[in-house]
Amino acid sequence: MTTISADIRANRVTRSLLGYGVLAGPFYVVVSLAQALTRDGFELTRHSWSLLSNGSLGWIQITNFLLTGLMVLAAAVGLSRAVPQSPWTGRLVGVFGASMLAAGVLRADPALGFPAGTPDGMGTVSWHGIGHLAAGAIGFLCVAAAAWVLARHQSPGLALYSRVSGTVFLLAFAGIASGNGAPGFTVGFIAGVLVIFTWLAVVSIRLYRSLPCR
């Protein structure tokens, strides 16, 4: 009876951690979009959400990065506990969470006319701007890899979904990383972000429901 009770308590903790995998994406997207649609000079088809860290209201996006990163880290621990046979899934998602924390600390450089009054073009690249880009690249590659790694431990349907999600996100990231400023690449990356955060939520919900808590 003691062992069963301990297992149930452990499952409840794991379920709580996985809950953050459901919350992280909607929180990040809603806060980012709310700013993108209301801040002067910001264009969804031209500017990356990272640029929102600049200006007098930049603290909102910085806080968004930090809180979302913490939620993703919590979900990563939950994944490690829920799928012990796939330790690299949690580790890779954890790197993604850490990269969001780094992206919040290392602010992206003003560019492309944002914030309002910034000269058009890429502008000067600072050390923290380079760090922001590097953190993002590492995190994006890791979360895409996590989707593929976890696919090996899922049912055929969910495995296919994970592989497709990871691939779509990787292609979206490759498009934006190419430096092509075409609106399609910017919007495509936004779509990729929605896809990978939806994947994290779906997987978290699936694992959450698989753990008995009573």
Coordinates of N, CA and C in Angstrom, one line a residue:
M1 N 0.8 -1.2 0.0 CA 0.0 0.0 0.0 C 0.9 1.3 0.0
T2 N 2.0 1.2 0.8 CA 2.9 2.3 0.9 C 3.5 2.6 -0.5
T3 N 3.9 1.5 -1.2 CA 4.5 1.7 -2.5 C 3.5 2.3 -3.5
I4 N 2.3 1.8 -3.5 CA 1.3 2.3 -4.4 C 1.1 3.8 -4.1
S5 N 1.0 4.2 -2.9 CA 0.7 5.6 -2.5 C 1.9 6.5 -3.0
A6 N 3.1 5.9 -2.9 CA 4.3 6.7 -3.3 C 4.2 6.9 -4.8
D7 N 3.8 5.8 -5.5 CA 3.7 5.9 -7.0 C 2.7 6.9 -7.4
I8 N 1.6 6.9 -6.7 CA 0.5 7.9 -7.0 C 1.0 9.3 -6.8
R9 N 1.7 9.5 -5.7 CA 2.2 10.8 -5.4 C 3.1 11.3 -6.5
A10 N 4.0 10.3 -6.9 CA 5.0 10.7 -8.0 C 4.3 11.0 -9.3
N11 N 3.2 10.3 -9.6 CA 2.4 10.5 -10.8 C 1.8 11.9 -10.8
R12 N 1.3 12.3 -9.6 CA 0.7 13.6 -9.5 C 1.6 14.7 -9.7
V13 N 2.9 14.5 -9.2 CA 3.9 15.5 -9.5 C 4.2 15.6 -11.0
T14 N 4.3 14.4 -11.6 CA 4.6 14.3 -13.0 C 3.5 15.0 -13.8
R15 N 2.3 14.7 -13.5 CA 1.2 15.3 -14.2 C 1.2 16.8 -14.1
S16 N 1.5 17.3 -12.9 CA 1.6 18.8 -12.7 C 2.7 19.4 -13.6
L17 N 3.8 18.7 -13.7 CA 4.9 19.2 -14.5 C 4.5 19.2 -16.0
L18 N 3.8 18.1 -16.4 CA 3.4 18.0 -17.8 C 2.3 19.1 -18.1
G19 N 1.6 19.5 -17.1 CA 0.6 20.6 -17.3 C 1.2 21.8 -17.9
Y20 N 2.5 22.1 -17.5 CA 3.1 23.3 -18.0 C 3.5 23.2 -19.5
G21 N 3.5 21.9 -20.0 CA 3.8 21.7 -21.4 C 2.5 22.1 -22.3
V22 N 1.4 22.1 -21.6 CA 0.1 22.5 -22.2 C 0.0 24.0 -22.2
L23 N 0.5 24.6 -21.1 CA 0.3 26.1 -20.9 C 1.3 26.9 -21.7
A24 N 2.5 26.4 -21.8 CA 3.7 27.1 -22.4 C 3.4 27.8 -23.7
G25 N 2.9 27.0 -24.7 CA 2.6 27.5 -26.0 C 1.6 28.6 -26.1
P26 N 0.4 28.3 -25.5 CA -0.6 29.4 -25.6 C -0.2 30.6 -24.9
F27 N 0.5 30.5 -23.8 CA 1.0 31.7 -23.1 C 1.9 32.5 -23.9
Y28 N 2.9 31.8 -24.5 CA 3.9 32.5 -25.4 C 3.2 33.2 -26.6
V29 N 2.4 32.4 -27.2 CA 1.8 32.9 -28.5 C 0.8 34.1 -28.2
V30 N 0.0 34.0 -27.2 CA -1.0 35.0 -26.9 C -0.3 36.3 -26.5
V31 N 0.7 36.2 -25.6 CA 1.5 37.4 -25.2 C 2.2 38.0 -26.4
S32 N 2.8 37.2 -27.2 CA 3.5 37.7 -28.4 C 2.6 38.4 -29.4
L33 N 1.5 37.7 -29.7 CA 0.5 38.3 -30.7 C -0.1 39.5 -30.2
A34 N -0.4 39.6 -28.9 CA -1.1 40.8 -28.3 C -0.2 42.0 -28.5
Q35 N 1.1 41.8 -28.4 CA 2.1 42.9 -28.6 C 2.2 43.2 -30.1
A36 N 2.3 42.1 -30.9 CA 2.6 42.3 -32.3 C 1.4 43.1 -33.0
L37 N 0.2 42.9 -32.4 CA -0.9 43.6 -33.0 C -1.2 45.0 -32.5
T38 N -0.5 45.3 -31.4 CA -0.8 46.6 -30.8 C 0.4 47.6 -30.8
R39 N 1.6 47.0 -30.9 CA 2.8 47.9 -30.8 C 3.1 48.7 -32.1
D40 N 3.4 50.0 -31.9 CA 3.6 50.8 -33.1 C 4.7 50.4 -33.9
G41 N 4.5 50.2 -35.2 CA 5.5 49.9 -36.2 C 5.8 48.4 -36.4
F42 N 5.2 47.6 -35.6 CA 5.5 46.1 -35.7 C 4.6 45.5 -36.8
E43 N 5.2 44.8 -37.7 CA 4.5 44.1 -38.8 C 4.7 42.6 -38.7
L44 N 3.6 41.9 -38.6 CA 3.7 40.4 -38.4 C 4.4 39.7 -39.6
T45 N 4.2 40.3 -40.8 CA 4.8 39.6 -42.0 C 6.2 40.0 -42.2
R46 N 6.8 40.9 -41.4 CA 8.1 41.3 -41.6 C 9.0 41.2 -40.4
H47 N 8.5 41.3 -39.2 CA 9.3 41.3 -38.0 C 9.2 40.0 -37.2
S48 N 10.3 39.5 -36.7 CA 10.2 38.4 -35.8 C 9.8 38.8 -34.4
W49 N 9.2 37.9 -33.7 CA 8.7 38.2 -32.3 C 9.8 38.6 -31.4
S50 N 11.0 38.2 -31.7 CA 12.2 38.5 -30.8 C 12.4 40.0 -30.8
L51 N 12.0 40.7 -31.8 CA 12.2 42.2 -31.9 C 11.4 42.9 -30.9
L52 N 10.3 42.2 -30.4 CA 9.5 42.8 -29.4 C 10.2 43.1 -28.0
S53 N 11.4 42.5 -27.9 CA 12.1 42.7 -26.6 C 12.7 44.1 -26.6
N54 N 12.6 44.9 -27.6 CA 13.2 46.2 -27.7 C 12.1 47.3 -27.4
G55 N 12.6 48.5 -27.1 CA 11.7 49.6 -26.9 C 11.2 49.7 -25.4
S56 N 10.4 50.6 -25.1 CA 10.0 50.9 -23.7 C 9.1 49.8 -23.2
L57 N 8.5 49.0 -24.1 CA 7.7 47.9 -23.6 C 8.4 46.5 -23.8
G58 N 9.7 46.6 -24.1 CA 10.4 45.4 -24.4 C 10.4 44.4 -23.2
W59 N 10.2 44.9 -22.0 CA 10.2 44.1 -20.8 C 9.1 43.0 -20.9
I60 N 8.1 43.3 -21.6 CA 6.9 42.4 -21.7 C 7.4 41.1 -22.4
Q61 N 8.1 41.3 -23.5 CA 8.5 40.1 -24.3 C 9.6 39.4 -23.6
I62 N 10.5 40.2 -22.9 CA 11.6 39.5 -22.2 C 11.0 38.6 -21.1
T63 N 10.0 39.2 -20.4 CA 9.3 38.4 -19.3 C 8.6 37.2 -20.0
N64 N 8.0 37.4 -21.2 CA 7.4 36.3 -21.9 C 8.4 35.2 -22.2
F65 N 9.6 35.5 -22.6 CA 10.6 34.5 -22.9 C 11.0 33.8 -21.6
L66 N 11.1 34.5 -20.5 CA 11.6 33.9 -19.3 C 10.5 33.0 -18.7
L67 N 9.3 33.4 -18.6 CA 8.2 32.6 -18.0 C 8.0 31.4 -18.9
T68 N 7.9 31.6 -20.2 CA 7.7 30.4 -21.1 C 8.9 29.4 -21.0
G69 N 10.1 29.9 -20.9 CA 11.2 29.0 -20.7 C 11.1 28.2 -19.5
L70 N 10.7 28.8 -18.4 CA 10.5 28.1 -17.1 C 9.5 27.0 -17.3
M71 N 8.4 27.3 -18.0 CA 7.3 26.3 -18.2 C 7.8 25.2 -19.0
V72 N 8.6 25.5 -20.1 CA 9.1 24.4 -20.9 C 10.1 23.5 -20.1
L73 N 10.9 24.1 -19.3 CA 11.8 23.4 -18.4 C 11.0 22.4 -17.5
A74 N 9.9 22.9 -16.9 CA 9.1 22.1 -16.1 C 8.5 20.9 -16.9
A75 N 8.0 21.2 -18.1 CA 7.5 20.2 -18.9 C 8.6 19.1 -19.3
A76 N 9.8 19.6 -19.5 CA 10.9 18.7 -19.8 C 11.1 17.7 -18.7
V77 N 11.1 18.2 -17.4 CA 11.2 17.3 -16.3 C 10.1 16.3 -16.3
G78 N 8.9 16.8 -16.6 CA 7.7 15.9 -16.6 C 7.9 14.8 -17.7
L79 N 8.4 15.2 -18.9 CA 8.6 14.2 -19.9 C 9.7 13.2 -19.5
S80 N 10.7 13.6 -18.8 CA 11.7 12.7 -18.4 C 11.2 11.7 -17.4
R81 N 10.3 12.2 -16.5 CA 9.6 11.3 -15.5 C 8.6 10.3 -16.2
A82 N 7.9 10.9 -17.2 CA 6.8 10.1 -17.8 C 7.3 9.1 -18.8
V83 N 8.4 9.4 -19.4 CA 9.0 8.5 -20.5 C 10.4 8.2 -20.1
P84 N 10.7 7.4 -19.0 CA 12.1 7.2 -18.6 C 12.9 6.4 -19.6
Q85 N 12.2 5.7 -20.5 CA 12.9 4.9 -21.6 C 13.4 5.8 -22.7
S86 N 13.1 7.1 -22.6 CA 13.6 8.0 -23.7 C 14.1 9.3 -22.9
P87 N 15.2 9.1 -22.2 CA 15.7 10.3 -21.5 C 16.1 11.5 -22.3
W88 N 16.5 11.2 -23.6 CA 16.9 12.3 -24.4 C 15.8 13.2 -24.8
T89 N 14.5 12.7 -24.7 CA 13.4 13.6 -25.1 C 13.3 14.8 -24.1
G90 N 13.4 14.4 -22.8 CA 13.3 15.5 -21.7 C 14.5 16.4 -21.8
R91 N 15.7 15.8 -22.1 CA 16.9 16.6 -22.2 C 16.9 17.6 -23.3
L92 N 16.4 17.2 -24.4 CA 16.3 18.1 -25.6 C 15.3 19.2 -25.4
V93 N 14.1 18.8 -24.9 CA 13.1 19.8 -24.6 C 13.6 20.8 -23.5
G94 N 14.4 20.2 -22.6 CA 15.0 21.1 -21.6 C 16.0 22.1 -22.1
V95 N 16.7 21.7 -23.1 CA 17.6 22.7 -23.8 C 16.8 23.8 -24.5
F96 N 15.7 23.4 -25.1 CA 14.8 24.3 -25.7 C 14.3 25.4 -24.6
G97 N 13.9 24.9 -23.5 CA 13.5 25.8 -22.4 C 14.6 26.7 -22.0
A98 N 15.8 26.1 -21.8 CA 16.9 27.0 -21.4 C 17.3 28.0 -22.5
S99 N 17.1 27.6 -23.7 CA 17.3 28.6 -24.8 C 16.4 29.8 -24.8
M100 N 15.1 29.5 -24.3 CA 14.2 30.6 -24.2 C 14.6 31.6 -23.1
L101 N 15.1 31.0 -22.0 CA 15.6 31.8 -20.9 C 16.8 32.7 -21.4
A102 N 17.7 32.1 -22.2 CA 18.8 32.8 -22.7 C 18.4 33.9 -23.7
A103 N 17.3 33.6 -24.5 CA 16.8 34.5 -25.4 C 16.2 35.7 -24.7
G104 N 15.7 35.5 -23.5 CA 15.1 36.6 -22.7 C 16.2 37.5 -22.2
V105 N 17.3 36.9 -21.7 CA 18.4 37.6 -21.1 C 19.2 38.3 -22.2
L106 N 19.4 37.6 -23.3 CA 20.2 38.2 -24.4 C 19.3 38.8 -25.4
R107 N 19.0 40.0 -25.3 CA 18.0 40.7 -26.1 C 18.4 40.8 -27.6
A108 N 17.5 40.6 -28.5 CA 17.7 40.7 -29.9 C 17.9 42.2 -30.3
D109 N 18.7 42.4 -31.3 CA 19.0 43.8 -31.7 C 17.9 44.5 -32.5
P110 N 17.6 45.8 -32.3 CA 16.6 46.5 -33.1 C 17.0 46.3 -34.6
A111 N 16.0 46.2 -35.4 CA 16.3 46.0 -36.9 C 15.0 46.2 -37.7
L112 N 15.2 46.4 -38.9 CA 14.0 46.5 -39.9 C 13.0 47.5 -39.5
G113 N 13.5 48.6 -38.9 CA 12.6 49.7 -38.6 C 11.8 49.5 -37.3
F114 N 12.1 48.5 -36.5 CA 11.4 48.3 -35.2 C 12.5 48.2 -34.1
P115 N 12.2 48.9 -33.0 CA 11.1 49.7 -32.7 C 11.0 51.0 -33.6
A116 N 9.9 51.6 -33.5 CA 9.6 52.8 -34.4 C 10.8 53.8 -34.2
G117 N 11.3 54.3 -35.3 CA 12.5 55.2 -35.3 C 13.8 54.5 -35.6
T118 N 13.8 53.1 -35.6 CA 15.0 52.4 -35.9 C 15.2 52.4 -37.4
P119 N 16.4 52.6 -37.9 CA 16.7 52.6 -39.4 C 16.3 51.3 -40.0
D120 N 15.9 51.3 -41.2 CA 15.5 50.1 -41.9 C 16.8 49.3 -42.1
G121 N 16.7 48.0 -42.3 CA 17.8 47.1 -42.5 C 18.2 46.4 -41.2
M122 N 19.2 45.6 -41.3 CA 19.6 44.8 -40.1 C 20.2 45.5 -39.0
G123 N 20.9 46.6 -39.3 CA 21.6 47.4 -38.3 C 22.8 46.8 -37.7
T124 N 23.2 47.3 -36.6 CA 24.4 46.8 -35.9 C 24.1 45.5 -35.1
V125 N 25.0 44.6 -35.2 CA 24.8 43.3 -34.4 C 25.7 43.3 -33.2
S126 N 25.1 43.2 -32.0 CA 25.8 43.3 -30.8 C 26.1 41.9 -30.3
W127 N 26.9 41.8 -29.2 CA 27.2 40.5 -28.6 C 26.0 39.8 -28.1
H128 N 25.1 40.6 -27.5 CA 23.9 39.9 -27.0 C 22.9 39.6 -28.1
G129 N 23.0 40.3 -29.2 CA 22.2 39.9 -30.4 C 22.6 38.6 -31.0
I130 N 24.0 38.4 -31.1 CA 24.5 37.2 -31.5 C 24.2 36.0 -30.6
G131 N 24.2 36.3 -29.3 CA 23.9 35.3 -28.3 C 22.4 34.9 -28.4
H132 N 21.6 35.9 -28.7 CA 20.1 35.6 -28.8 C 19.9 34.7 -30.0
L133 N 20.6 35.0 -31.1 CA 20.4 34.1 -32.3 C 20.9 32.7 -32.1
A134 N 22.1 32.6 -31.4 CA 22.7 31.3 -31.2 C 21.8 30.5 -30.2
A135 N 21.3 31.1 -29.2 CA 20.4 30.4 -28.3 C 19.2 29.9 -29.0
G136 N 18.6 30.7 -29.8 CA 17.4 30.3 -30.5 C 17.7 29.2 -31.5
A137 N 18.8 29.2 -32.2 CA 19.2 28.1 -33.1 C 19.3 26.8 -32.4
I138 N 20.1 26.9 -31.3 CA 20.3 25.6 -30.5 C 19.0 25.1 -30.0
G139 N 18.2 25.9 -29.4 CA 16.9 25.5 -28.9 C 16.0 24.9 -29.9
F140 N 15.9 25.6 -31.1 CA 15.0 25.1 -32.1 C 15.4 23.8 -32.7
L141 N 16.7 23.6 -32.9 CA 17.2 22.3 -33.4 C 16.9 21.2 -32.4
C142 N 17.1 21.5 -31.1 CA 16.9 20.5 -30.0 C 15.4 20.1 -29.9
V143 N 14.5 21.0 -30.0 CA 13.1 20.7 -29.8 C 12.6 19.9 -31.0
A144 N 13.1 20.2 -32.2 CA 12.8 19.4 -33.4 C 13.3 18.0 -33.3
A145 N 14.5 17.9 -32.7 CA 15.1 16.5 -32.5 C 14.3 15.8 -31.5
A146 N 13.8 16.5 -30.4 CA 13.0 15.8 -29.4 C 11.8 15.2 -30.0
A147 N 11.1 15.8 -30.9 CA 9.9 15.3 -31.5 C 10.3 14.0 -32.2
W148 N 11.4 13.9 -32.9 CA 11.8 12.7 -33.6 C 12.2 11.6 -32.6
V149 N 12.9 12.0 -31.5 CA 13.4 11.0 -30.6 C 12.2 10.4 -29.8
L150 N 11.2 11.2 -29.4 CA 10.1 10.7 -28.7 C 9.2 9.8 -29.6
A151 N 9.2 10.0 -30.9 CA 8.4 9.2 -31.8 C 8.7 7.7 -31.7
R152 N 9.9 7.4 -31.3 CA 10.3 6.0 -31.2 C 9.6 5.3 -30.1
H153 N 9.0 6.0 -29.2 CA 8.4 5.4 -28.0 C 6.9 5.7 -28.0
Q154 N 6.3 6.0 -29.2 CA 4.9 6.3 -29.2 C 4.1 5.3 -30.1
S155 N 2.8 5.4 -30.1 CA 2.0 4.6 -31.0 C 2.3 5.0 -32.4
P156 N 2.0 4.2 -33.4 CA 2.3 4.6 -34.8 C 1.7 6.0 -35.2
G157 N 0.4 6.2 -34.8 CA -0.2 7.5 -35.2 C 0.5 8.7 -34.6
L158 N 0.7 8.6 -33.3 CA 1.4 9.7 -32.6 C 2.8 9.8 -33.0
A159 N 3.5 8.7 -33.3 CA 4.9 8.8 -33.8 C 4.9 9.5 -35.1
L160 N 4.0 9.3 -36.0 CA 4.0 10.0 -37.3 C 3.7 11.5 -37.0
Y161 N 2.8 11.8 -36.1 CA 2.5 13.2 -35.8 C 3.7 13.9 -35.3
S162 N 4.5 13.2 -34.4 CA 5.7 13.8 -33.8 C 6.7 14.1 -34.9
R163 N 6.9 13.1 -35.8 CA 7.9 13.3 -36.9 C 7.5 14.4 -37.8
V164 N 6.3 14.5 -38.2 CA 5.8 15.5 -39.1 C 6.0 16.9 -38.4
S165 N 5.6 17.0 -37.1 CA 5.7 18.2 -36.4 C 7.2 18.7 -36.3
G166 N 8.1 17.8 -36.0 CA 9.5 18.1 -35.9 C 10.0 18.6 -37.2
T167 N 9.6 17.9 -38.3 CA 10.1 18.2 -39.6 C 9.6 19.6 -40.1
V168 N 8.3 19.8 -39.9 CA 7.7 21.1 -40.3 C 8.4 22.2 -39.6
F169 N 8.6 22.1 -38.3 CA 9.2 23.1 -37.5 C 10.7 23.4 -38.0
L170 N 11.4 22.3 -38.3 CA 12.8 22.4 -38.8 C 12.8 23.2 -40.1
L171 N 11.9 22.8 -41.0 CA 11.8 23.5 -42.3 C 11.5 25.0 -42.1
A172 N 10.5 25.3 -41.2 CA 10.2 26.7 -40.9 C 11.4 27.5 -40.4
F173 N 12.1 26.8 -39.5 CA 13.3 27.5 -39.0 C 14.4 27.7 -40.0
A174 N 14.5 26.7 -40.9 CA 15.5 26.8 -42.0 C 15.2 28.0 -42.9
G175 N 13.9 28.2 -43.1 CA 13.4 29.3 -44.0 C 13.8 30.6 -43.4
I176 N 13.5 30.8 -42.1 CA 13.8 32.1 -41.5 C 15.3 32.3 -41.3
A177 N 16.0 31.2 -41.0 CA 17.5 31.3 -40.8 C 18.2 31.6 -42.1
S178 N 17.6 31.4 -43.3 CA 18.2 31.7 -44.5 C 18.5 33.1 -44.7
G179 N 17.8 34.0 -43.9 CA 18.0 35.4 -44.1 C 17.1 36.0 -45.1
N180 N 16.3 35.2 -45.7 CA 15.3 35.8 -46.7 C 14.2 36.5 -46.0
G181 N 14.0 37.7 -46.2 CA 13.1 38.5 -45.5 C 11.7 38.5 -46.1
A182 N 11.4 37.6 -47.1 CA 10.1 37.5 -47.7 C 9.0 37.2 -46.6
P183 N 7.9 37.9 -46.8 CA 6.8 37.6 -45.8 C 6.5 36.2 -45.6
G184 N 6.6 35.4 -46.6 CA 6.2 34.0 -46.5 C 7.1 33.2 -45.5
F185 N 8.4 33.6 -45.4 CA 9.3 32.9 -44.5 C 9.0 33.3 -43.1
T186 N 8.6 34.6 -42.9 CA 8.3 35.1 -41.5 C 7.0 34.5 -41.0
V187 N 6.0 34.5 -41.9 CA 4.7 33.9 -41.5 C 4.9 32.4 -41.3
G188 N 5.7 31.8 -42.2 CA 5.9 30.3 -42.1 C 6.6 29.9 -40.8
F189 N 7.5 30.8 -40.3 CA 8.1 30.5 -39.0 C 7.1 30.6 -37.9
I190 N 6.2 31.6 -38.0 CA 5.2 31.7 -36.9 C 4.3 30.4 -36.9
A191 N 4.0 29.9 -38.1 CA 3.2 28.7 -38.2 C 4.0 27.5 -37.6
G192 N 5.3 27.5 -37.9 CA 6.2 26.5 -37.3 C 6.2 26.5 -35.8
V193 N 6.2 27.7 -35.2 CA 6.2 27.9 -33.7 C 4.8 27.3 -33.2
L194 N 3.7 27.6 -33.9 CA 2.4 27.1 -33.5 C 2.4 25.5 -33.5
V195 N 3.1 25.0 -34.6 CA 3.1 23.5 -34.7 C 3.9 22.9 -33.6
I196 N 5.1 23.4 -33.3 CA 5.9 22.7 -32.3 C 5.3 22.9 -30.9
F197 N 4.7 24.0 -30.6 CA 4.1 24.2 -29.3 C 2.9 23.3 -29.1
T198 N 2.1 23.2 -30.3 CA 1.0 22.3 -30.2 C 1.4 20.8 -30.0
W199 N 2.5 20.5 -30.6 CA 3.1 19.1 -30.4 C 3.4 18.9 -28.9
L200 N 4.1 19.9 -28.3 CA 4.4 19.7 -26.9 C 3.1 19.6 -26.1
A201 N 2.1 20.3 -26.4 CA 0.9 20.3 -25.6 C 0.2 18.9 -25.8
V202 N 0.1 18.4 -27.1 CA -0.5 17.2 -27.4 C 0.2 16.0 -26.7
V203 N 1.5 16.0 -26.7 CA 2.3 14.9 -26.1 C 2.1 15.0 -24.5
S204 N 2.1 16.2 -24.0 CA 2.0 16.4 -22.6 C 0.6 15.9 -22.1
I205 N -0.4 16.2 -22.9 CA -1.8 15.8 -22.5 C -1.9 14.2 -22.6
R206 N -1.3 13.7 -23.7 CA -1.3 12.2 -23.8 C -0.7 11.5 -22.7
L207 N 0.5 12.0 -22.3 CA 1.2 11.4 -21.2 C 0.5 11.6 -19.8
Y208 N 0.0 12.8 -19.7 CA -0.8 13.2 -18.5 C -1.9 12.2 -18.2
R209 N -2.6 11.9 -19.3 CA -3.8 11.0 -19.2 C -3.4 9.5 -19.0
S210 N -2.1 9.2 -19.3 CA -1.7 7.8 -19.2 C -1.2 7.5 -17.8
L211 N -1.1 8.5 -16.9 CA -0.6 8.3 -15.6 C -1.7 8.2 -14.6
P212 N -1.9 7.1 -13.9 CA -2.9 6.9 -12.9 C -2.6 7.8 -11.7
C213 N -3.6 8.5 -11.1 CA -3.4 9.4 -10.0 C -4.2 9.0 -8.8
R214 N -4.9 7.8 -8.9 CA -5.7 7.4 -7.7 C -5.7 5.9 -7.6

